[in-house]
């Protein structure tokens, strides 16, 4: 375990099994959808999306959008900014937004509202992690990996100040690292 962690919350095997199940669920739900597009929210969703995409046994394309709300802090600033828009036209397509973690819900709400205005045939949300205690805007999550307690986690794409994204598991960061 990385020395900056308090404990491992979700190990690699558990992550892989759950991601596989999410991919199977997505393939089943979208069986009648002609075009499926995954939209990953950079940068945190990168590793999750790469694994998820390979567990979906059907034709699928993907794109990325970049937003920021956090900076080098463990609390959301509450202000979401669009840093990079999509390349693909999503009108008429079945779109699934792929996010690493839902905390307040502000980031997802912003991206969901933005993409909805582009007339996709369907717009769903897939989030690996969910902190239910922290939610202050209402977003419907169609595919969810794990509900987790209100602790700051890193690894499998999630960072603190751009660190720890490469850990192959999810761990709880020791508060001494950020206090
Ligand atoms: P929200 O807008 O408050 O829902 O925050 C979502 C974003 O905050 C995620 O995309 C993450 O980048 C970041 N975030 C929230 N909680 C954590 C955490 O525990 N670890 C790492 N990043 C987090
Ligand atoms: Mg982040």
PDB file of C-alpha atoms and ligand atoms in Angstrom:
ATOM      1  CA  UNK A   1       0.000   0.000   0.000  1.00  0.00           C
ATOM      2  CA  UNK A   2       1.182   3.530  -0.741  1.00  0.00           C
ATOM      3  CA  UNK A   3       2.501   5.150   2.482  1.00  0.00           C
ATOM      4  CA  UNK A   4       0.298   8.249   2.085  1.00  0.00           C
ATOM      5  CA  UNK A   5      -2.833   6.119   2.398  1.00  0.00           C
ATOM      6  CA  UNK A   6      -4.803   5.332   5.506  1.00  0.00           C
ATOM      7  CA  UNK A   7      -6.226   2.138   3.998  1.00  0.00           C
ATOM      8  CA  UNK A   8      -7.218   0.446   0.764  1.00  0.00           C
ATOM      9  CA  UNK A   9     -10.942   0.917   0.199  1.00  0.00           C
ATOM     10  CA  UNK A  10     -11.469  -1.082  -3.023  1.00  0.00           C
ATOM     11  CA  UNK A  11      -8.817  -3.533  -4.216  1.00  0.00           C
ATOM     12  CA  UNK A  12      -7.910  -4.217  -7.836  1.00  0.00           C
ATOM     13  CA  UNK A  13      -9.846  -7.474  -8.219  1.00  0.00           C
ATOM     14  CA  UNK A  14     -13.017  -5.956  -6.745  1.00  0.00           C
ATOM     15  CA  UNK A  15     -12.708  -2.970  -9.085  1.00  0.00           C
ATOM     16  CA  UNK A  16     -12.228  -5.168 -12.149  1.00  0.00           C
ATOM     17  CA  UNK A  17     -15.237  -7.348 -11.320  1.00  0.00           C
ATOM     18  CA  UNK A  18     -17.510  -4.390 -10.798  1.00  0.00           C
ATOM     19  CA  UNK A  19     -16.349  -2.616 -13.971  1.00  0.00           C
ATOM     20  CA  UNK A  20     -16.987  -5.806 -15.936  1.00  0.00           C
ATOM     21  CA  UNK A  21     -20.537  -5.965 -14.536  1.00  0.00           C
ATOM     22  CA  UNK A  22     -21.168  -2.324 -15.459  1.00  0.00           C
ATOM     23  CA  UNK A  23     -19.983  -3.030 -19.016  1.00  0.00           C
ATOM     24  CA  UNK A  24     -22.330  -5.995 -19.288  1.00  0.00           C
ATOM     25  CA  UNK A  25     -25.248  -3.890 -18.009  1.00  0.00           C
ATOM     26  CA  UNK A  26     -24.480  -1.131 -20.518  1.00  0.00           C
ATOM     27  CA  UNK A  27     -24.310  -3.610 -23.411  1.00  0.00           C
ATOM     28  CA  UNK A  28     -27.703  -5.036 -22.385  1.00  0.00           C
ATOM     29  CA  UNK A  29     -29.416  -1.673 -21.974  1.00  0.00           C
ATOM     30  CA  UNK A  30     -28.147  -0.331 -25.282  1.00  0.00           C
ATOM     31  CA  UNK A  31     -28.750  -3.432 -27.375  1.00  0.00           C
ATOM     32  CA  UNK A  32     -31.272  -1.561 -29.559  1.00  0.00           C
ATOM     33  CA  UNK A  33     -29.341   1.709 -29.706  1.00  0.00           C
ATOM     34  CA  UNK A  34     -27.635   2.103 -33.085  1.00  0.00           C
ATOM     35  CA  UNK A  35     -24.841   4.374 -31.897  1.00  0.00           C
ATOM     36  CA  UNK A  36     -23.359   4.363 -28.404  1.00  0.00           C
ATOM     37  CA  UNK A  37     -20.942   7.091 -27.316  1.00  0.00           C
ATOM     38  CA  UNK A  38     -19.146   7.187 -23.969  1.00  0.00           C
ATOM     39  CA  UNK A  39     -18.206  10.668 -22.806  1.00  0.00           C
ATOM     40  CA  UNK A  40     -15.472  10.579 -20.183  1.00  0.00           C
ATOM     41  CA  UNK A  41     -14.970  13.542 -17.895  1.00  0.00           C
ATOM     42  CA  UNK A  42     -11.222  14.198 -17.800  1.00  0.00           C
ATOM     43  CA  UNK A  43      -8.964  13.567 -16.148  1.00  0.00           C
ATOM     44  CA  UNK A  44     -10.277  11.381 -13.335  1.00  0.00           C
ATOM     45  CA  UNK A  45     -12.377   9.029 -15.474  1.00  0.00           C
ATOM     46  CA  UNK A  46      -9.554   8.038 -17.844  1.00  0.00           C
ATOM     47  CA  UNK A  47      -8.603   4.711 -16.288  1.00  0.00           C
ATOM     48  CA  UNK A  48     -12.165   3.726 -15.457  1.00  0.00           C
ATOM     49  CA  UNK A  49     -13.293   4.543 -18.978  1.00  0.00           C
ATOM     50  CA  UNK A  50     -10.454   2.573 -20.577  1.00  0.00           C
ATOM     51  CA  UNK A  51     -11.425  -0.531 -18.596  1.00  0.00           C
ATOM     52  CA  UNK A  52     -15.172   0.036 -18.963  1.00  0.00           C
ATOM     53  CA  UNK A  53     -14.967   0.423 -22.731  1.00  0.00           C
ATOM     54  CA  UNK A  54     -13.185  -2.913 -23.093  1.00  0.00           C
ATOM     55  CA  UNK A  55     -15.880  -4.642 -21.037  1.00  0.00           C
ATOM     56  CA  UNK A  56     -18.697  -3.466 -23.347  1.00  0.00           C
ATOM     57  CA  UNK A  57     -19.258  -6.144 -25.966  1.00  0.00           C
ATOM     58  CA  UNK A  58     -20.769  -4.061 -28.749  1.00  0.00           C
ATOM     59  CA  UNK A  59     -19.741  -1.257 -31.066  1.00  0.00           C
ATOM     60  CA  UNK A  60     -18.942   1.863 -29.066  1.00  0.00           C
ATOM     61  CA  UNK A  61     -17.115   5.123 -29.622  1.00  0.00           C
ATOM     62  CA  UNK A  62     -15.832   7.535 -27.029  1.00  0.00           C
ATOM     63  CA  UNK A  63     -14.989  11.167 -26.530  1.00  0.00           C
ATOM     64  CA  UNK A  64     -13.752  13.284 -23.636  1.00  0.00           C
ATOM     65  CA  UNK A  65     -14.773  16.528 -22.047  1.00  0.00           C
ATOM     66  CA  UNK A  66     -12.679  18.433 -19.525  1.00  0.00           C
ATOM     67  CA  UNK A  67     -14.091  20.518 -16.716  1.00  0.00           C
ATOM     68  CA  UNK A  68     -12.614  21.805 -13.510  1.00  0.00           C
ATOM     69  CA  UNK A  69     -14.048  22.723 -10.166  1.00  0.00           C
ATOM     70  CA  UNK A  70     -11.504  21.605  -7.625  1.00  0.00           C
ATOM     71  CA  UNK A  71      -7.971  22.866  -8.080  1.00  0.00           C
ATOM     72  CA  UNK A  72      -5.471  21.500  -5.572  1.00  0.00           C
ATOM     73  CA  UNK A  73      -7.932  21.077  -2.751  1.00  0.00           C
ATOM     74  CA  UNK A  74     -10.211  18.382  -1.384  1.00  0.00           C
ATOM     75  CA  UNK A  75     -13.314  20.591  -1.452  1.00  0.00           C
ATOM     76  CA  UNK A  76     -15.221  21.642  -4.565  1.00  0.00           C
ATOM     77  CA  UNK A  77     -15.060  25.345  -5.360  1.00  0.00           C
ATOM     78  CA  UNK A  78     -18.677  25.077  -6.488  1.00  0.00           C
ATOM     79  CA  UNK A  79     -17.843  26.704  -9.795  1.00  0.00           C
ATOM     80  CA  UNK A  80     -17.545  24.407 -12.816  1.00  0.00           C
ATOM     81  CA  UNK A  81     -15.622  25.540 -15.875  1.00  0.00           C
ATOM     82  CA  UNK A  82     -15.496  23.903 -19.317  1.00  0.00           C
ATOM     83  CA  UNK A  83     -11.861  23.420 -20.340  1.00  0.00           C
ATOM     84  CA  UNK A  84     -12.263  21.140 -23.369  1.00  0.00           C
ATOM     85  CA  UNK A  85     -15.415  20.429 -25.336  1.00  0.00           C
ATOM     86  CA  UNK A  86     -16.337  17.259 -27.286  1.00  0.00           C
ATOM     87  CA  UNK A  87     -15.084  16.571 -30.807  1.00  0.00           C
ATOM     88  CA  UNK A  88     -18.030  14.329 -31.721  1.00  0.00           C
ATOM     89  CA  UNK A  89     -21.531  15.406 -32.637  1.00  0.00           C
ATOM     90  CA  UNK A  90     -23.811  13.547 -30.211  1.00  0.00           C
ATOM     91  CA  UNK A  91     -27.194  14.452 -31.731  1.00  0.00           C
ATOM     92  CA  UNK A  92     -29.355  11.331 -32.122  1.00  0.00           C
ATOM     93  CA  UNK A  93     -26.859   9.084 -30.298  1.00  0.00           C
ATOM     94  CA  UNK A  94     -27.116   7.090 -27.100  1.00  0.00           C
ATOM     95  CA  UNK A  95     -24.694   8.922 -24.816  1.00  0.00           C
ATOM     96  CA  UNK A  96     -23.350   7.757 -21.467  1.00  0.00           C
ATOM     97  CA  UNK A  97     -21.386  10.217 -19.353  1.00  0.00           C
ATOM     98  CA  UNK A  98     -18.570   8.419 -17.533  1.00  0.00           C
ATOM     99  CA  UNK A  99     -17.403   9.969 -14.267  1.00  0.00           C
ATOM    100  CA  UNK A 100     -14.951   8.809 -11.623  1.00  0.00           C
ATOM    101  CA  UNK A 101     -16.816  10.040  -8.539  1.00  0.00           C
ATOM    102  CA  UNK A 102     -19.932  11.993  -7.634  1.00  0.00           C
ATOM    103  CA  UNK A 103     -19.464  14.180  -4.617  1.00  0.00           C
ATOM    104  CA  UNK A 104     -21.686  17.296  -4.516  1.00  0.00           C
ATOM    105  CA  UNK A 105     -23.030  16.388  -7.977  1.00  0.00           C
ATOM    106  CA  UNK A 106     -22.226  19.835  -9.407  1.00  0.00           C
ATOM    107  CA  UNK A 107     -19.780  18.609 -12.052  1.00  0.00           C
ATOM    108  CA  UNK A 108     -22.161  15.979 -13.378  1.00  0.00           C
ATOM    109  CA  UNK A 109     -25.119  18.316 -13.360  1.00  0.00           C
ATOM    110  CA  UNK A 110     -23.157  20.845 -15.383  1.00  0.00           C
ATOM    111  CA  UNK A 111     -22.021  18.282 -17.974  1.00  0.00           C
ATOM    112  CA  UNK A 112     -25.442  16.623 -18.140  1.00  0.00           C
ATOM    113  CA  UNK A 113     -27.219  19.935 -18.789  1.00  0.00           C
ATOM    114  CA  UNK A 114     -24.616  20.916 -21.380  1.00  0.00           C
ATOM    115  CA  UNK A 115     -24.946  17.655 -23.346  1.00  0.00           C
ATOM    116  CA  UNK A 116     -28.737  17.523 -23.078  1.00  0.00           C
ATOM    117  CA  UNK A 117     -28.964  20.718 -25.120  1.00  0.00           C
ATOM    118  CA  UNK A 118     -27.311  18.877 -28.041  1.00  0.00           C
ATOM    119  CA  UNK A 119     -30.258  16.516 -28.529  1.00  0.00           C
ATOM    120  CA  UNK A 120     -28.828  13.055 -27.873  1.00  0.00           C
ATOM    121  CA  UNK A 121     -31.328  10.190 -28.365  1.00  0.00           C
ATOM    122  CA  UNK A 122     -30.594   9.167 -24.755  1.00  0.00           C
ATOM    123  CA  UNK A 123     -28.355  10.600 -22.061  1.00  0.00           C
ATOM    124  CA  UNK A 124     -27.327   8.398 -19.153  1.00  0.00           C
ATOM    125  CA  UNK A 125     -24.757   8.584 -16.363  1.00  0.00           C
ATOM    126  CA  UNK A 126     -22.221   5.980 -15.270  1.00  0.00           C
ATOM    127  CA  UNK A 127     -20.178   6.747 -12.158  1.00  0.00           C
ATOM    128  CA  UNK A 128     -17.622   4.467 -10.564  1.00  0.00           C
ATOM    129  CA  UNK A 129     -17.921   5.958  -7.080  1.00  0.00           C
ATOM    130  CA  UNK A 130     -20.701   7.774  -5.299  1.00  0.00           C
ATOM    131  CA  UNK A 131     -20.599   9.665  -1.991  1.00  0.00           C
ATOM    132  CA  UNK A 132     -24.331   9.803  -1.156  1.00  0.00           C
ATOM    133  CA  UNK A 133     -23.813  11.846   2.025  1.00  0.00           C
ATOM    134  CA  UNK A 134     -22.382  14.766   0.109  1.00  0.00           C
ATOM    135  CA  UNK A 135     -24.961  15.210  -2.619  1.00  0.00           C
ATOM    136  CA  UNK A 136     -26.483  18.673  -2.864  1.00  0.00           C
ATOM    137  CA  UNK A 137     -27.834  18.687  -6.398  1.00  0.00           C
ATOM    138  CA  UNK A 138     -30.071  15.989  -7.765  1.00  0.00           C
ATOM    139  CA  UNK A 139     -28.578  13.791 -10.502  1.00  0.00           C
ATOM    140  CA  UNK A 140     -29.855  10.392 -11.554  1.00  0.00           C
ATOM    141  CA  UNK A 141     -27.081   7.808 -11.798  1.00  0.00           C
ATOM    142  CA  UNK A 142     -28.008   4.998 -14.192  1.00  0.00           C
ATOM    143  CA  UNK A 143     -24.913   2.828 -13.652  1.00  0.00           C
ATOM    144  CA  UNK A 144     -23.042   3.036 -10.359  1.00  0.00           C
ATOM    145  CA  UNK A 145     -19.951   1.174  -9.228  1.00  0.00           C
ATOM    146  CA  UNK A 146     -19.768   1.653  -5.466  1.00  0.00           C
ATOM    147  CA  UNK A 147     -21.313   3.844  -2.780  1.00  0.00           C
ATOM    148  CA  UNK A 148     -18.494   4.998  -0.507  1.00  0.00           C
ATOM    149  CA  UNK A 149     -18.269   6.890   2.791  1.00  0.00           C
ATOM    150  CA  UNK A 150     -17.433  10.565   2.961  1.00  0.00           C
ATOM    151  CA  UNK A 151     -13.652  10.260   2.890  1.00  0.00           C
ATOM    152  CA  UNK A 152     -11.170  11.604   0.357  1.00  0.00           C
ATOM    153  CA  UNK A 153     -10.078   8.783  -1.944  1.00  0.00           C
ATOM    154  CA  UNK A 154      -7.357   8.488  -4.582  1.00  0.00           C
ATOM    155  CA  UNK A 155      -6.151   5.960  -7.152  1.00  0.00           C
ATOM    156  CA  UNK A 156      -7.560   4.326 -10.307  1.00  0.00           C
ATOM    157  CA  UNK A 157      -7.630   7.767 -11.956  1.00  0.00           C
ATOM    158  CA  UNK A 158      -8.541   9.858  -8.909  1.00  0.00           C
ATOM    159  CA  UNK A 159      -6.002  12.370  -7.702  1.00  0.00           C
ATOM    160  CA  UNK A 160      -5.038  14.718  -4.971  1.00  0.00           C
ATOM    161  CA  UNK A 161      -3.139  17.638  -6.575  1.00  0.00           C
ATOM    162  CA  UNK A 162      -2.461  15.414  -9.631  1.00  0.00           C
ATOM    163  CA  UNK A 163      -0.860  12.653  -7.570  1.00  0.00           C
ATOM    164  CA  UNK A 164      -1.828   8.998  -7.039  1.00  0.00           C
ATOM    165  CA  UNK A 165      -3.847   8.564 -10.261  1.00  0.00           C
ATOM    166  CA  UNK A 166      -1.732   5.554 -11.239  1.00  0.00           C
ATOM    167  CA  UNK A 167      -2.464   3.447  -8.151  1.00  0.00           C
ATOM    168  CA  UNK A 168      -4.279   0.318  -9.383  1.00  0.00           C
ATOM    169  CA  UNK A 169      -6.757   0.388  -6.447  1.00  0.00           C
ATOM    170  CA  UNK A 170      -8.818   2.980  -4.566  1.00  0.00           C
ATOM    171  CA  UNK A 171      -7.453   4.100  -1.206  1.00  0.00           C
ATOM    172  CA  UNK A 172      -8.359   6.595   1.493  1.00  0.00           C
ATOM    173  CA  UNK A 173      -5.796   9.400   1.612  1.00  0.00           C
ATOM    174  CA  UNK A 174      -4.350  10.115   5.060  1.00  0.00           C
ATOM    175  CA  UNK A 175      -5.629  13.514   6.212  1.00  0.00           C
ATOM    176  CA  UNK A 176      -2.055  14.456   7.205  1.00  0.00           C
ATOM    177  CA  UNK A 177      -1.257  14.720   3.462  1.00  0.00           C
ATOM    178  CA  UNK A 178      -3.738  17.564   2.924  1.00  0.00           C
ATOM    179  CA  UNK A 179      -4.087  19.201   6.342  1.00  0.00           C
TER     180      UNK A 179
HETATM  181  P1  LIG B   1     -18.569  17.246  -7.488  1.00  0.00           P
HETATM  182  O1  LIG B   1     -18.708  18.266  -8.563  1.00  0.00           O
HETATM  183  O2  LIG B   1     -18.589  17.861  -6.109  1.00  0.00           O
HETATM  184  O3  LIG B   1     -19.552  16.093  -7.598  1.00  0.00           O
HETATM  185  O4  LIG B   1     -17.108  16.676  -7.588  1.00  0.00           O
HETATM  186  C1  LIG B   1     -16.761  15.781  -8.555  1.00  0.00           C
HETATM  187  C2  LIG B   1     -15.287  15.874  -8.847  1.00  0.00           C
HETATM  188  O5  LIG B   1     -14.537  16.166  -7.675  1.00  0.00           O
HETATM  189  C3  LIG B   1     -14.786  14.534  -9.337  1.00  0.00           C
HETATM  190  O6  LIG B   1     -14.788  14.492 -10.738  1.00  0.00           O
HETATM  191  C4  LIG B   1     -13.391  14.467  -8.770  1.00  0.00           C
HETATM  192  O7  LIG B   1     -12.460  15.011  -9.691  1.00  0.00           O
HETATM  193  C5  LIG B   1     -13.408  15.338  -7.555  1.00  0.00           C
HETATM  194  N1  LIG B   1     -13.545  14.573  -6.304  1.00  0.00           N
HETATM  195  C6  LIG B   1     -14.596  14.512  -5.468  1.00  0.00           C
HETATM  196  N2  LIG B   1     -14.376  13.706  -4.423  1.00  0.00           N
HETATM  197  C7  LIG B   1     -13.128  13.222  -4.613  1.00  0.00           C
HETATM  198  C8  LIG B   1     -12.307  12.296  -3.858  1.00  0.00           C
HETATM  199  O8  LIG B   1     -12.674  11.736  -2.806  1.00  0.00           O
HETATM  200  N3  LIG B   1     -11.081  12.057  -4.390  1.00  0.00           N
HETATM  201  C9  LIG B   1     -10.620  12.630  -5.543  1.00  0.00           C
HETATM  202  N4  LIG B   1     -11.348  13.486  -6.270  1.00  0.00           N
HETATM  203  C10 LIG B   1     -12.591  13.777  -5.805  1.00  0.00           C
HETATM  204 MG1  LIG B   2      -9.827  15.707  -9.516  1.00  0.00          MG
END
